[in-house]
mmCIF file of C-alpha atoms in Angstrom:
data_model
loop_
_atom_site.group_PDB
_atom_site.id
_atom_site.type_symbol
_atom_site.label_atom_id
_atom_site.label_comp_id
_atom_site.label_asym_id
_atom_site.label_seq_id
_atom_site.Cartn_x
_atom_site.Cartn_y
_atom_site.Cartn_z
ATOM 1 C CA UNK A 22 6.616 9.407 -17.681
ATOM 2 C CA UNK A 23 5.999 7.087 -15.775
ATOM 3 C CA UNK A 24 7.925 6.547 -13.002
ATOM 4 C CA UNK A 25 8.612 3.133 -13.810
ATOM 5 C CA UNK A 26 8.624 1.402 -17.319
ATOM 6 C CA UNK A 27 9.586 -2.214 -18.191
ATOM 7 C CA UNK A 28 9.534 -2.308 -21.872
ATOM 8 C CA UNK A 29 8.889 -5.989 -23.444
ATOM 9 C CA UNK A 30 11.491 -7.301 -21.315
ATOM 10 C CA UNK A 31 13.107 -10.291 -21.704
ATOM 11 C CA UNK A 32 15.221 -12.110 -19.031
ATOM 12 C CA UNK A 33 16.768 -15.552 -19.126
ATOM 13 C CA UNK A 34 18.815 -17.853 -16.300
ATOM 14 C CA UNK A 35 20.896 -19.564 -18.078
ATOM 15 C CA UNK A 36 18.793 -21.375 -21.817
ATOM 16 C CA UNK A 37 15.531 -20.897 -19.219
ATOM 17 C CA UNK A 38 13.189 -17.725 -20.847
ATOM 18 C CA UNK A 39 11.867 -16.437 -17.862
ATOM 19 C CA UNK A 40 10.405 -13.327 -18.589
ATOM 20 C CA UNK A 41 8.893 -13.316 -22.422
ATOM 21 C CA UNK A 42 8.795 -9.818 -22.849
ATOM 22 C CA UNK A 43 6.758 -7.774 -20.792
ATOM 23 C CA UNK A 44 4.775 -4.426 -20.424
ATOM 24 C CA UNK A 45 4.737 -2.451 -17.046
ATOM 25 C CA UNK A 46 4.587 0.868 -15.703
ATOM 26 C CA UNK A 47 4.522 2.939 -11.586
ATOM 27 C CA UNK A 48 3.459 5.917 -11.605
ATOM 28 C CA UNK A 49 4.533 8.032 -8.728
ATOM 29 C CA UNK A 50 2.725 7.927 -5.633
ATOM 30 C CA UNK A 51 1.589 4.815 -6.643
ATOM 31 C CA UNK A 52 0.945 0.545 -4.923
ATOM 32 C CA UNK A 53 1.434 -1.034 -8.068
ATOM 33 C CA UNK A 54 0.714 -5.226 -7.034
ATOM 34 C CA UNK A 55 2.518 -7.914 -9.885
ATOM 35 C CA UNK A 56 0.411 -11.511 -8.193
ATOM 36 C CA UNK A 57 0.566 -15.117 -9.974
ATOM 37 C CA UNK A 58 1.745 -18.296 -9.107
ATOM 38 C CA UNK A 59 4.467 -19.576 -8.462
ATOM 39 C CA UNK A 60 6.632 -19.631 -11.280
ATOM 40 C CA UNK A 61 5.473 -17.010 -12.461
ATOM 41 C CA UNK A 62 8.319 -14.332 -13.191
ATOM 42 C CA UNK A 63 7.337 -11.938 -10.243
ATOM 43 C CA UNK A 64 10.799 -12.278 -8.101
ATOM 44 C CA UNK A 65 12.430 -12.492 -11.679
ATOM 45 C CA UNK A 66 10.318 -8.781 -12.617
ATOM 46 C CA UNK A 67 11.914 -7.745 -9.257
ATOM 47 C CA UNK A 68 14.834 -8.607 -10.091
ATOM 48 C CA UNK A 69 15.324 -8.131 -13.648
ATOM 49 C CA UNK A 70 14.514 -4.117 -11.963
ATOM 50 C CA UNK A 71 17.093 -4.350 -9.356
ATOM 51 C CA UNK A 72 19.492 -5.179 -11.629
ATOM 52 C CA UNK A 73 20.981 -8.395 -10.037
ATOM 53 C CA UNK A 74 19.537 -9.750 -13.244
ATOM 54 C CA UNK A 75 20.238 -8.024 -16.306
ATOM 55 C CA UNK A 76 17.510 -8.715 -19.369
ATOM 56 C CA UNK A 77 18.381 -9.641 -22.877
ATOM 57 C CA UNK A 78 16.095 -7.043 -24.897
ATOM 58 C CA UNK A 79 13.642 -4.430 -23.408
ATOM 59 C CA UNK A 80 14.358 -2.018 -21.080
ATOM 60 C CA UNK A 81 13.796 -0.667 -17.562
ATOM 61 C CA UNK A 82 13.629 2.782 -16.718
ATOM 62 C CA UNK A 83 13.451 4.628 -13.792
ATOM 63 C CA UNK A 84 12.201 8.795 -13.910
ATOM 64 C CA UNK A 85 12.911 8.849 -18.324
ATOM 65 C CA UNK A 86 17.008 6.379 -17.577
ATOM 66 C CA UNK A 87 17.773 3.468 -18.144
ATOM 67 C CA UNK A 88 19.215 1.270 -16.355
ATOM 68 C CA UNK A 89 21.432 -0.492 -17.674
ATOM 69 C CA UNK A 90 24.690 0.815 -17.031
ATOM 70 C CA UNK A 91 23.942 0.486 -13.196
ATOM 71 C CA UNK A 92 24.993 -2.465 -11.003
ATOM 72 C CA UNK A 93 22.532 -3.149 -8.225
ATOM 73 C CA UNK A 94 24.063 -1.863 -5.660
ATOM 74 C CA UNK A 95 24.237 1.697 -6.746
ATOM 75 C CA UNK A 96 19.806 1.510 -7.997
ATOM 76 C CA UNK A 97 20.186 2.428 -3.771
ATOM 77 C CA UNK A 98 21.382 5.479 -5.087
ATOM 78 C CA UNK A 99 18.808 6.137 -8.070
ATOM 79 C CA UNK A 100 16.206 6.150 -5.220
ATOM 80 C CA UNK A 101 15.000 2.263 -5.208
ATOM 81 C CA UNK A 102 15.859 0.398 -2.682
ATOM 82 C CA UNK A 103 14.765 -4.006 -2.098
ATOM 83 C CA UNK A 104 13.128 -6.028 0.305
ATOM 84 C CA UNK A 105 14.470 -9.027 0.015
ATOM 85 C CA UNK A 106 12.075 -12.670 -0.074
ATOM 86 C CA UNK A 107 13.134 -14.554 2.707
ATOM 87 C CA UNK A 108 14.117 -10.377 4.719
ATOM 88 C CA UNK A 109 18.026 -10.825 3.811
ATOM 89 C CA UNK A 110 18.722 -9.890 7.403
ATOM 90 C CA UNK A 111 22.212 -9.278 8.751
ATOM 91 C CA UNK A 112 21.605 -11.868 11.077
ATOM 92 C CA UNK A 113 24.865 -11.520 13.464
ATOM 93 C CA UNK A 114 24.410 -7.655 13.459
ATOM 94 C CA UNK A 115 22.376 -5.753 15.442
ATOM 95 C CA UNK A 116 18.720 -4.510 14.739
ATOM 96 C CA UNK A 117 20.989 -0.449 14.987
ATOM 97 C CA UNK A 118 23.721 -2.071 13.189
ATOM 98 C CA UNK A 119 21.627 -3.835 9.998
ATOM 99 C CA UNK A 120 19.447 0.491 10.367
ATOM 100 C CA UNK A 121 22.706 2.239 9.616
ATOM 101 C CA UNK A 122 23.667 -0.984 6.685
ATOM 102 C CA UNK A 123 20.360 0.562 4.703
ATOM 103 C CA UNK A 124 21.658 4.090 4.946
ATOM 104 C CA UNK A 125 25.079 3.609 3.871
ATOM 105 C CA UNK A 126 24.666 6.539 0.833
ATOM 106 C CA UNK A 127 23.812 8.937 3.048
ATOM 107 C CA UNK A 128 26.080 11.450 4.144
ATOM 108 C CA UNK A 129 24.621 13.483 6.775
ATOM 109 C CA UNK A 130 24.022 11.460 10.228
ATOM 110 C CA UNK A 131 21.713 13.854 11.428
ATOM 111 C CA UNK A 132 19.273 12.296 8.481
ATOM 112 C CA UNK A 133 20.165 8.724 8.982
ATOM 113 C CA UNK A 134 19.901 9.695 13.211
ATOM 114 C CA UNK A 135 15.988 11.637 12.505
ATOM 115 C CA UNK A 136 15.579 8.090 9.842
ATOM 116 C CA UNK A 137 16.329 5.502 11.690
ATOM 117 C CA UNK A 138 13.794 8.036 14.926
ATOM 118 C CA UNK A 139 11.226 7.355 12.023
ATOM 119 C CA UNK A 140 11.836 4.011 11.817
ATOM 120 C CA UNK A 141 11.365 3.224 15.205
ATOM 121 C CA UNK A 142 7.887 4.875 14.993
ATOM 122 C CA UNK A 143 6.584 3.048 11.848
ATOM 123 C CA UNK A 144 7.910 -0.241 14.562
ATOM 124 C CA UNK A 145 8.261 1.009 17.794
ATOM 125 C CA UNK A 146 9.143 -3.116 18.959
ATOM 126 C CA UNK A 147 12.146 -3.123 16.232
ATOM 127 C CA UNK A 148 12.604 -0.248 19.087
ATOM 128 C CA UNK A 149 12.736 -2.242 21.931
ATOM 129 C CA UNK A 150 14.952 -4.910 20.299
ATOM 130 C CA UNK A 151 17.460 -2.005 19.051
ATOM 131 C CA UNK A 152 20.566 -3.742 20.570
ATOM 132 C CA UNK A 153 19.725 -7.267 19.897
ATOM 133 C CA UNK A 154 21.145 -9.157 16.662
ATOM 134 C CA UNK A 155 19.297 -10.040 13.883
ATOM 135 C CA UNK A 156 19.181 -13.270 14.307
ATOM 136 C CA UNK A 157 17.464 -13.674 17.241
ATOM 137 C CA UNK A 158 14.610 -11.768 16.045
ATOM 138 C CA UNK A 159 11.068 -13.502 15.187
ATOM 139 C CA UNK A 160 10.151 -14.128 11.106
ATOM 140 C CA UNK A 161 7.185 -10.507 11.936
ATOM 141 C CA UNK A 162 10.072 -8.788 13.266
ATOM 142 C CA UNK A 163 13.281 -9.149 11.182
ATOM 143 C CA UNK A 164 10.211 -9.428 8.457
ATOM 144 C CA UNK A 165 9.642 -5.583 9.826
ATOM 145 C CA UNK A 166 13.657 -5.595 10.181
ATOM 146 C CA UNK A 167 14.175 -5.451 6.940
ATOM 147 C CA UNK A 168 11.226 -3.202 5.532
ATOM 148 C CA UNK A 169 12.628 -0.233 8.114
ATOM 149 C CA UNK A 170 16.562 -0.627 6.238
ATOM 150 C CA UNK A 171 15.637 -0.187 3.007
ATOM 151 C CA UNK A 172 13.258 2.662 4.369
ATOM 152 C CA UNK A 173 16.841 4.072 5.270
ATOM 153 C CA UNK A 174 18.300 5.460 2.371
ATOM 154 C CA UNK A 175 15.576 7.949 1.378
ATOM 155 C CA UNK A 176 14.057 5.515 -1.097
ATOM 156 C CA UNK A 177 11.551 7.449 -3.591
ATOM 157 C CA UNK A 178 10.398 3.012 -5.490
ATOM 158 C CA UNK A 179 10.601 0.603 -2.244
ATOM 159 C CA UNK A 180 9.852 -4.007 -4.268
ATOM 160 C CA UNK A 181 9.123 -5.204 -1.647
ATOM 161 C CA UNK A 182 8.983 -9.340 -2.801
ATOM 162 C CA UNK A 183 6.363 -11.997 -0.672
ATOM 163 C CA UNK A 184 6.645 -9.980 2.627
ATOM 164 C CA UNK A 185 3.833 -12.148 5.144
ATOM 165 C CA UNK A 186 5.765 -14.915 3.579
ATOM 166 C CA UNK A 187 5.252 -17.085 6.466
ATOM 167 C CA UNK A 188 4.039 -14.418 8.594
ATOM 168 C CA UNK A 189 1.381 -14.767 11.421
ATOM 169 C CA UNK A 190 -1.698 -13.047 9.804
ATOM 170 C CA UNK A 191 -1.729 -10.578 12.910
ATOM 171 C CA UNK A 192 1.561 -9.011 12.016
ATOM 172 C CA UNK A 193 0.616 -9.872 7.755
ATOM 173 C CA UNK A 194 -1.815 -6.374 8.378
ATOM 174 C CA UNK A 195 0.743 -4.799 10.716
ATOM 175 C CA UNK A 196 2.827 -4.887 7.289
ATOM 176 C CA UNK A 197 0.373 -3.791 4.635
ATOM 177 C CA UNK A 198 -1.567 -1.235 6.791
ATOM 178 C CA UNK A 199 2.976 -0.382 7.791
ATOM 179 C CA UNK A 200 3.211 -0.212 3.567
ATOM 180 C CA UNK A 201 0.009 2.094 2.729
ATOM 181 C CA UNK A 202 1.382 4.623 4.584
ATOM 182 C CA UNK A 203 4.092 4.041 4.207
ATOM 183 C CA UNK A 204 3.066 5.077 0.574
ATOM 184 C CA UNK A 205 0.451 8.267 2.616
ATOM 185 C CA UNK A 206 4.794 9.426 3.109
ATOM 186 C CA UNK A 207 5.447 9.868 -0.288
ATOM 187 C CA UNK A 208 7.261 6.394 -1.093
ATOM 188 C CA UNK A 209 6.080 4.269 -4.008
ATOM 189 C CA UNK A 210 5.565 0.876 -4.024
ATOM 190 C CA UNK A 211 6.188 -2.352 -6.657
ATOM 191 C CA UNK A 212 4.518 -5.813 -4.673
ATOM 192 C CA UNK A 213 5.310 -8.792 -5.343
ATOM 193 C CA UNK A 214 3.171 -10.350 -2.520
ATOM 194 C CA UNK A 215 1.925 -14.262 -3.302
ATOM 195 C CA UNK A 216 -0.911 -13.078 -0.892
ATOM 196 C CA UNK A 217 -3.254 -11.434 -3.861
ATOM 197 C CA UNK A 218 -6.118 -10.449 -1.983
ATOM 198 C CA UNK A 219 -4.271 -9.122 0.397
ATOM 199 C CA UNK A 220 -1.778 -7.201 -1.844
ATOM 200 C CA UNK A 221 -4.705 -6.622 -3.783
ATOM 201 C CA UNK A 222 -6.784 -5.157 -0.596
ATOM 202 C CA UNK A 223 -4.002 -1.969 -0.810
ATOM 203 C CA UNK A 224 -2.973 -1.547 -4.049
ATOM 204 C CA UNK A 225 -4.030 0.809 -7.148
ATOM 205 C CA UNK A 226 -3.472 -1.246 -9.685
ATOM 206 C CA UNK A 227 -1.951 -4.619 -10.620
ATOM 207 C CA UNK A 228 -0.441 -7.193 -12.809
ATOM 208 C CA UNK A 229 -1.174 -11.021 -14.027
ATOM 209 C CA UNK A 230 2.156 -13.074 -14.051
ATOM 210 C CA UNK A 231 2.188 -16.134 -15.797
ATOM 211 C CA UNK A 232 4.480 -18.571 -16.602
ATOM 212 C CA UNK A 233 6.633 -14.982 -17.738
ATOM 213 C CA UNK A 234 4.431 -13.080 -19.305
ATOM 214 C CA UNK A 235 1.685 -10.358 -17.990
ATOM 215 C CA UNK A 236 -2.327 -11.704 -18.627
ATOM 216 C CA UNK A 237 -3.434 -9.819 -17.375
ATOM 217 C CA UNK A 238 -3.720 -5.724 -16.039
ATOM 218 C CA UNK A 239 -6.400 -3.112 -15.061
ATOM 219 C CA UNK A 240 -7.469 -1.482 -11.692
ATOM 220 C CA UNK A 241 -7.109 -3.208 -8.545
ATOM 221 C CA UNK A 242 -10.955 -2.950 -7.591
ATOM 222 C CA UNK A 243 -11.087 -4.467 -11.271
ATOM 223 C CA UNK A 244 -9.244 -7.088 -10.195
ATOM 224 C CA UNK A 245 -10.001 -7.638 -7.172
ATOM 225 C CA UNK A 246 -14.167 -8.711 -9.518
ATOM 226 C CA UNK A 247 -12.705 -10.310 -12.363
ATOM 227 C CA UNK A 248 -14.021 -13.615 -12.493
ATOM 228 C CA UNK A 249 -10.936 -15.298 -13.668
ATOM 229 C CA UNK A 250 -8.476 -14.122 -11.528
ATOM 230 C CA UNK A 251 -10.804 -14.866 -8.024
ATOM 231 C CA UNK A 252 -10.530 -18.446 -9.358
ATOM 232 C CA UNK A 253 -6.777 -18.615 -9.568
ATOM 233 C CA UNK A 254 -5.249 -16.259 -7.342
ATOM 234 C CA UNK A 255 -7.829 -15.532 -5.241
ATOM 235 C CA UNK A 256 -9.475 -18.605 -3.505
ATOM 236 C CA UNK A 257 -12.886 -17.511 -5.334
ATOM 237 C CA UNK A 258 -15.421 -20.123 -6.794
#
């Protein structure tokens, strides 16, 4: 049984048919990336998995359970966390308070404190700024905070939407190093990323979305070496 299964999902925005019968699976322990151009349906896929959008047809199943009956915030209790596009930090709260918001499902204060120390180990810069308001952090620091907040709830699956957007190359490398590190610690990752080459360099498998349909799925290595993918998404001729 796959950890996550998307079966023939059709999702709409009003009358706009955004996802057109997509099928996707993620196995426990994988990094899977979803690549495609603007408007292809990548973020819509994440929003459908996370419960922010409900499919009109098809199903999303996590560890054998259909997620249709759950609201978005309830999925955190099931083991799914999301790092949204644009970071979505609480600007008027401190770094520490933002992280505490991520641990709202934990009943054990010691576990929450342990998780926070782990986040500070992953992102030493956040520890240095633990009392600073999140709205005053740089874009890269906010991305670290959004990622750390998602990890506070002990997720088994993390959905990441465009984590490299707007970041300097050195910070992009740091974020992707962290994705690999948390994956080695046992967290499964579904990664939506405009920087397709970078995403495929750390992923195990990938799916290519085009106008709401999956047109190719394969191992990350094979996708990197596919001439059509190279031309359309990797900037190679």
